């Protein structure tokens, strides 16, 4: 089984996804878009994971590789392969599926509870609890793509997660976060931490690291489900 991830900046890495792939003895490959990578052949990918980043899905002029990445995401979906997008990754999936991605009314940065509703979604059965306190860092939001199903919300951002064709999942939040990735994101995102109703102080975020293991456990369950859908190349 080959798991391939797209990474957009050095400080938003796969976090606990690396631990999961190692435990399962899956092959883990990466495309680091910030480092002039070789474009991968999607035929060798069983599960695609698209990480987050501070850029917008509309920033092709500044980041020309975004256009190439979008083509690869679209081709992966057309090929019927499972995929997972996290934060920017979810926004990229929404964009290639024709849904709008735009700045949200509020940035959401810190640990906030998400409500889940996965009834009738077999891929997500027994993956998510009814609610969970998870880590957020986003200023944009996505509309739900046509034929996709919304399954997670917060009071300030109703569109937190969707699933398309029972095998393509977009998460606006970060279940993959570890203590190390949390510290990296904070150190590189200090300019975003201006006082606002849904922006926590760095100290608040660091004080809630006890929430990380439960988030990682949920991520492991989701990855298990997506991997079960993959057909080895």
mmCIF file of C-alpha atoms in Angstrom:
data_model
loop_
_atom_site.group_PDB
_atom_site.id
_atom_site.type_symbol
_atom_site.label_atom_id
_atom_site.label_comp_id
_atom_site.label_asym_id
_atom_site.label_seq_id
_atom_site.Cartn_x
_atom_site.Cartn_y
_atom_site.Cartn_z
ATOM 1 C CA UNK A 1 0.000 0.000 0.000
ATOM 2 C CA UNK A 2 1.423 3.379 -1.016
ATOM 3 C CA UNK A 3 0.285 6.469 0.863
ATOM 4 C CA UNK A 4 1.277 9.711 -0.865
ATOM 5 C CA UNK A 5 0.949 13.141 0.695
ATOM 6 C CA UNK A 6 1.179 16.648 -0.734
ATOM 7 C CA UNK A 7 2.911 19.110 1.610
ATOM 8 C CA UNK A 8 2.757 22.859 0.972
ATOM 9 C CA UNK A 9 5.038 24.355 3.647
ATOM 10 C CA UNK A 10 7.731 22.779 5.840
ATOM 11 C CA UNK A 11 5.902 23.521 9.089
ATOM 12 C CA UNK A 12 2.627 21.746 8.233
ATOM 13 C CA UNK A 13 3.732 18.137 7.987
ATOM 14 C CA UNK A 14 1.664 14.937 8.306
ATOM 15 C CA UNK A 15 2.120 14.714 12.069
ATOM 16 C CA UNK A 16 0.593 11.508 13.415
ATOM 17 C CA UNK A 17 -0.112 10.253 9.883
ATOM 18 C CA UNK A 18 3.548 9.241 9.726
ATOM 19 C CA UNK A 19 3.089 7.181 12.905
ATOM 20 C CA UNK A 20 0.001 5.501 11.455
ATOM 21 C CA UNK A 21 1.716 4.581 8.179
ATOM 22 C CA UNK A 22 4.741 3.260 10.065
ATOM 23 C CA UNK A 23 2.585 1.100 12.340
ATOM 24 C CA UNK A 24 0.746 -0.326 9.336
ATOM 25 C CA UNK A 25 4.010 -0.845 7.424
ATOM 26 C CA UNK A 26 2.660 1.134 4.480
ATOM 27 C CA UNK A 27 4.979 2.887 2.062
ATOM 28 C CA UNK A 28 4.832 6.649 2.617
ATOM 29 C CA UNK A 29 5.858 9.023 -0.170
ATOM 30 C CA UNK A 30 5.707 12.804 -0.364
ATOM 31 C CA UNK A 31 5.556 15.691 -2.790
ATOM 32 C CA UNK A 32 6.933 18.869 -1.199
ATOM 33 C CA UNK A 33 5.484 21.554 -3.437
ATOM 34 C CA UNK A 34 7.665 24.259 -1.867
ATOM 35 C CA UNK A 35 10.849 22.446 -2.980
ATOM 36 C CA UNK A 36 10.583 22.104 -6.795
ATOM 37 C CA UNK A 37 9.434 18.495 -6.681
ATOM 38 C CA UNK A 38 9.073 15.861 -9.350
ATOM 39 C CA UNK A 39 5.388 15.556 -10.227
ATOM 40 C CA UNK A 40 4.163 12.120 -9.097
ATOM 41 C CA UNK A 41 2.397 9.543 -11.246
ATOM 42 C CA UNK A 42 -0.996 8.996 -9.629
ATOM 43 C CA UNK A 43 -1.125 5.410 -10.881
ATOM 44 C CA UNK A 44 1.319 4.544 -8.102
ATOM 45 C CA UNK A 45 -0.803 6.139 -5.361
ATOM 46 C CA UNK A 46 -3.290 4.102 -3.343
ATOM 47 C CA UNK A 47 -4.342 6.829 -0.878
ATOM 48 C CA UNK A 48 -3.693 10.544 -1.420
ATOM 49 C CA UNK A 49 -3.449 12.937 1.533
ATOM 50 C CA UNK A 50 -3.337 16.706 0.949
ATOM 51 C CA UNK A 51 -1.952 18.742 3.833
ATOM 52 C CA UNK A 52 -2.653 22.306 4.958
ATOM 53 C CA UNK A 53 -0.853 25.572 4.360
ATOM 54 C CA UNK A 54 -1.221 29.345 4.729
ATOM 55 C CA UNK A 55 -1.846 30.056 1.054
ATOM 56 C CA UNK A 56 -5.230 30.299 -0.687
ATOM 57 C CA UNK A 57 -6.498 27.904 -3.335
ATOM 58 C CA UNK A 58 -6.673 30.979 -5.594
ATOM 59 C CA UNK A 59 -2.959 31.855 -5.281
ATOM 60 C CA UNK A 60 -1.787 30.256 -8.549
ATOM 61 C CA UNK A 61 -0.023 33.465 -9.618
ATOM 62 C CA UNK A 62 2.180 33.326 -6.518
ATOM 63 C CA UNK A 63 2.401 29.525 -6.397
ATOM 64 C CA UNK A 64 2.198 28.188 -9.985
ATOM 65 C CA UNK A 65 2.415 24.601 -8.737
ATOM 66 C CA UNK A 66 -1.107 24.953 -7.324
ATOM 67 C CA UNK A 67 -2.497 24.472 -10.837
ATOM 68 C CA UNK A 68 -0.515 21.243 -11.248
ATOM 69 C CA UNK A 69 -1.587 20.046 -7.815
ATOM 70 C CA UNK A 70 -5.247 20.689 -8.584
ATOM 71 C CA UNK A 71 -4.965 18.650 -11.789
ATOM 72 C CA UNK A 72 -3.461 15.744 -9.837
ATOM 73 C CA UNK A 73 -6.183 15.917 -7.177
ATOM 74 C CA UNK A 74 -8.885 15.940 -9.844
ATOM 75 C CA UNK A 75 -7.264 12.996 -11.637
ATOM 76 C CA UNK A 76 -7.024 11.039 -8.381
ATOM 77 C CA UNK A 77 -10.717 11.560 -7.704
ATOM 78 C CA UNK A 78 -11.655 10.598 -11.280
ATOM 79 C CA UNK A 79 -9.614 7.416 -10.887
ATOM 80 C CA UNK A 80 -11.784 6.404 -7.934
ATOM 81 C CA UNK A 81 -8.945 6.481 -5.419
ATOM 82 C CA UNK A 82 -9.540 7.471 -1.782
ATOM 83 C CA UNK A 83 -8.271 10.894 -0.741
ATOM 84 C CA UNK A 84 -8.109 13.012 2.394
ATOM 85 C CA UNK A 85 -7.705 16.785 2.444
ATOM 86 C CA UNK A 86 -6.807 18.686 5.603
ATOM 87 C CA UNK A 87 -7.521 22.436 5.915
ATOM 88 C CA UNK A 88 -6.042 23.866 2.671
ATOM 89 C CA UNK A 89 -6.174 20.300 1.364
ATOM 90 C CA UNK A 90 -9.923 20.161 1.942
ATOM 91 C CA UNK A 91 -10.314 23.546 0.269
ATOM 92 C CA UNK A 92 -8.366 22.283 -2.754
ATOM 93 C CA UNK A 93 -10.647 19.251 -3.035
ATOM 94 C CA UNK A 94 -13.705 21.497 -2.791
ATOM 95 C CA UNK A 95 -12.259 23.789 -5.458
ATOM 96 C CA UNK A 96 -11.559 21.002 -7.961
ATOM 97 C CA UNK A 97 -15.090 19.685 -7.378
ATOM 98 C CA UNK A 98 -16.501 23.075 -8.351
ATOM 99 C CA UNK A 99 -17.383 24.453 -4.911
ATOM 100 C CA UNK A 100 -16.581 28.000 -3.819
ATOM 101 C CA UNK A 101 -13.691 28.691 -1.444
ATOM 102 C CA UNK A 102 -13.633 32.141 0.147
ATOM 103 C CA UNK A 103 -12.479 34.056 3.226
ATOM 104 C CA UNK A 104 -14.688 33.302 6.206
ATOM 105 C CA UNK A 105 -16.247 35.959 8.409
ATOM 106 C CA UNK A 106 -13.957 34.924 11.286
ATOM 107 C CA UNK A 107 -10.633 33.179 11.554
ATOM 108 C CA UNK A 108 -10.828 30.047 13.674
ATOM 109 C CA UNK A 109 -7.521 29.348 15.427
ATOM 110 C CA UNK A 110 -7.219 27.127 18.474
ATOM 111 C CA UNK A 111 -9.055 24.263 20.139
ATOM 112 C CA UNK A 112 -12.810 24.356 19.535
ATOM 113 C CA UNK A 113 -15.487 21.628 19.592
ATOM 114 C CA UNK A 114 -16.867 20.193 16.362
ATOM 115 C CA UNK A 115 -20.227 18.410 16.089
ATOM 116 C CA UNK A 116 -20.390 15.363 13.808
ATOM 117 C CA UNK A 117 -23.324 13.743 12.012
ATOM 118 C CA UNK A 118 -22.330 10.610 10.088
ATOM 119 C CA UNK A 119 -25.586 8.641 9.982
ATOM 120 C CA UNK A 120 -25.942 6.970 6.584
ATOM 121 C CA UNK A 121 -22.253 7.410 5.724
ATOM 122 C CA UNK A 122 -20.738 3.898 5.775
ATOM 123 C CA UNK A 123 -17.139 5.024 5.316
ATOM 124 C CA UNK A 124 -17.370 7.135 8.471
ATOM 125 C CA UNK A 125 -19.210 4.610 10.617
ATOM 126 C CA UNK A 126 -17.669 4.475 14.102
ATOM 127 C CA UNK A 127 -14.925 6.945 13.131
ATOM 128 C CA UNK A 128 -16.143 10.170 14.721
ATOM 129 C CA UNK A 129 -17.790 10.793 18.094
ATOM 130 C CA UNK A 130 -20.866 13.020 18.312
ATOM 131 C CA UNK A 131 -18.575 15.906 19.251
ATOM 132 C CA UNK A 132 -14.861 16.416 19.740
ATOM 133 C CA UNK A 133 -12.565 19.279 20.701
ATOM 134 C CA UNK A 134 -10.155 19.592 17.764
ATOM 135 C CA UNK A 135 -7.442 21.946 16.557
ATOM 136 C CA UNK A 136 -8.286 24.628 13.986
ATOM 137 C CA UNK A 137 -6.192 27.101 12.016
ATOM 138 C CA UNK A 138 -8.025 28.616 9.079
ATOM 139 C CA UNK A 139 -9.296 31.890 7.694
ATOM 140 C CA UNK A 140 -11.003 30.538 4.566
ATOM 141 C CA UNK A 141 -13.994 28.247 4.260
ATOM 142 C CA UNK A 142 -15.468 26.051 1.542
ATOM 143 C CA UNK A 143 -18.944 25.465 0.175
ATOM 144 C CA UNK A 144 -20.016 21.828 0.083
ATOM 145 C CA UNK A 145 -19.405 20.359 -3.398
ATOM 146 C CA UNK A 146 -22.314 19.029 -5.416
ATOM 147 C CA UNK A 147 -23.097 15.402 -4.451
ATOM 148 C CA UNK A 148 -20.865 15.660 -1.357
ATOM 149 C CA UNK A 149 -22.288 15.355 2.157
ATOM 150 C CA UNK A 150 -21.564 17.734 5.034
ATOM 151 C CA UNK A 151 -20.859 15.858 8.272
ATOM 152 C CA UNK A 152 -19.218 18.311 10.695
ATOM 153 C CA UNK A 153 -19.902 21.855 11.923
ATOM 154 C CA UNK A 154 -18.970 24.441 14.531
ATOM 155 C CA UNK A 155 -21.148 27.362 15.658
ATOM 156 C CA UNK A 156 -19.030 29.898 13.776
ATOM 157 C CA UNK A 157 -18.207 27.777 10.696
ATOM 158 C CA UNK A 158 -20.957 25.440 9.571
ATOM 159 C CA UNK A 159 -18.952 23.719 6.813
ATOM 160 C CA UNK A 160 -16.223 21.832 8.667
ATOM 161 C CA UNK A 161 -16.048 18.514 6.817
ATOM 162 C CA UNK A 162 -17.520 16.691 3.833
ATOM 163 C CA UNK A 163 -17.333 13.324 2.111
ATOM 164 C CA UNK A 164 -17.659 12.781 -1.643
ATOM 165 C CA UNK A 165 -18.429 9.438 -3.295
ATOM 166 C CA UNK A 166 -17.866 7.699 0.050
ATOM 167 C CA UNK A 167 -14.089 7.852 -0.452
ATOM 168 C CA UNK A 168 -12.951 11.491 -0.635
ATOM 169 C CA UNK A 169 -12.918 13.354 2.686
ATOM 170 C CA UNK A 170 -12.247 17.022 3.403
ATOM 171 C CA UNK A 171 -11.540 18.203 6.951
ATOM 172 C CA UNK A 172 -11.231 21.899 7.793
ATOM 173 C CA UNK A 173 -9.479 21.036 11.085
ATOM 174 C CA UNK A 174 -6.287 19.253 12.120
ATOM 175 C CA UNK A 175 -6.655 15.790 13.633
ATOM 176 C CA UNK A 176 -3.065 15.016 12.609
ATOM 177 C CA UNK A 177 -1.581 17.582 14.993
ATOM 178 C CA UNK A 178 1.178 16.532 17.387
ATOM 179 C CA UNK A 179 2.962 18.541 20.065
ATOM 180 C CA UNK A 180 5.761 19.217 17.584
ATOM 181 C CA UNK A 181 3.505 20.300 14.712
ATOM 182 C CA UNK A 182 1.446 22.447 17.095
ATOM 183 C CA UNK A 183 4.566 24.325 18.174
ATOM 184 C CA UNK A 184 5.687 24.719 14.548
ATOM 185 C CA UNK A 185 2.339 26.125 13.433
ATOM 186 C CA UNK A 186 2.258 28.591 16.311
ATOM 187 C CA UNK A 187 5.843 29.772 15.750
ATOM 188 C CA UNK A 188 5.206 30.346 12.030
ATOM 189 C CA UNK A 189 1.743 31.845 12.486
ATOM 190 C CA UNK A 190 2.212 34.416 15.238
ATOM 191 C CA UNK A 191 1.030 37.206 12.921
ATOM 192 C CA UNK A 192 -2.392 35.514 12.762
ATOM 193 C CA UNK A 193 -2.854 35.593 16.535
ATOM 194 C CA UNK A 194 -4.514 38.982 16.821
ATOM 195 C CA UNK A 195 -7.215 39.126 19.530
ATOM 196 C CA UNK A 196 -10.584 37.956 18.187
ATOM 197 C CA UNK A 197 -13.503 35.851 19.468
ATOM 198 C CA UNK A 198 -12.314 32.631 17.799
ATOM 199 C CA UNK A 199 -8.555 33.086 18.026
ATOM 200 C CA UNK A 200 -6.832 31.692 21.089
ATOM 201 C CA UNK A 201 -3.563 32.902 22.532
ATOM 202 C CA UNK A 202 -0.526 30.716 21.885
ATOM 203 C CA UNK A 203 -0.405 29.860 25.579
ATOM 204 C CA UNK A 204 -4.027 28.654 25.495
ATOM 205 C CA UNK A 205 -3.317 26.361 22.565
ATOM 206 C CA UNK A 206 -0.214 24.900 24.177
ATOM 207 C CA UNK A 207 -2.029 24.342 27.478
ATOM 208 C CA UNK A 208 -4.563 22.064 25.752
ATOM 209 C CA UNK A 209 -2.122 19.513 24.350
ATOM 210 C CA UNK A 210 -3.865 16.815 26.393
ATOM 211 C CA UNK A 211 -6.473 16.838 23.590
ATOM 212 C CA UNK A 212 -3.944 15.616 21.020
ATOM 213 C CA UNK A 213 -4.126 11.836 21.682
ATOM 214 C CA UNK A 214 -7.907 11.728 21.162
ATOM 215 C CA UNK A 215 -7.561 13.690 17.903
ATOM 216 C CA UNK A 216 -4.861 11.323 16.690
ATOM 217 C CA UNK A 217 -7.005 8.300 17.588
ATOM 218 C CA UNK A 218 -9.842 9.702 15.466
ATOM 219 C CA UNK A 219 -7.421 10.310 12.610
ATOM 220 C CA UNK A 220 -6.176 6.715 12.846
ATOM 221 C CA UNK A 221 -9.744 5.399 12.605
ATOM 222 C CA UNK A 222 -10.427 7.574 9.557
ATOM 223 C CA UNK A 223 -7.200 6.517 7.861
ATOM 224 C CA UNK A 224 -8.013 2.855 8.513
ATOM 225 C CA UNK A 225 -11.336 3.301 6.740
ATOM 226 C CA UNK A 226 -9.827 5.105 3.756
ATOM 227 C CA UNK A 227 -7.001 2.580 3.438
ATOM 228 C CA UNK A 228 -9.563 -0.232 3.399
ATOM 229 C CA UNK A 229 -11.071 1.380 0.295
ATOM 230 C CA UNK A 230 -7.762 1.560 -1.538
ATOM 231 C CA UNK A 231 -6.896 -0.910 -4.239
ATOM 232 C CA UNK A 232 -3.108 -1.437 -4.230
ATOM 233 C CA UNK A 233 -1.511 -0.165 -7.426
#
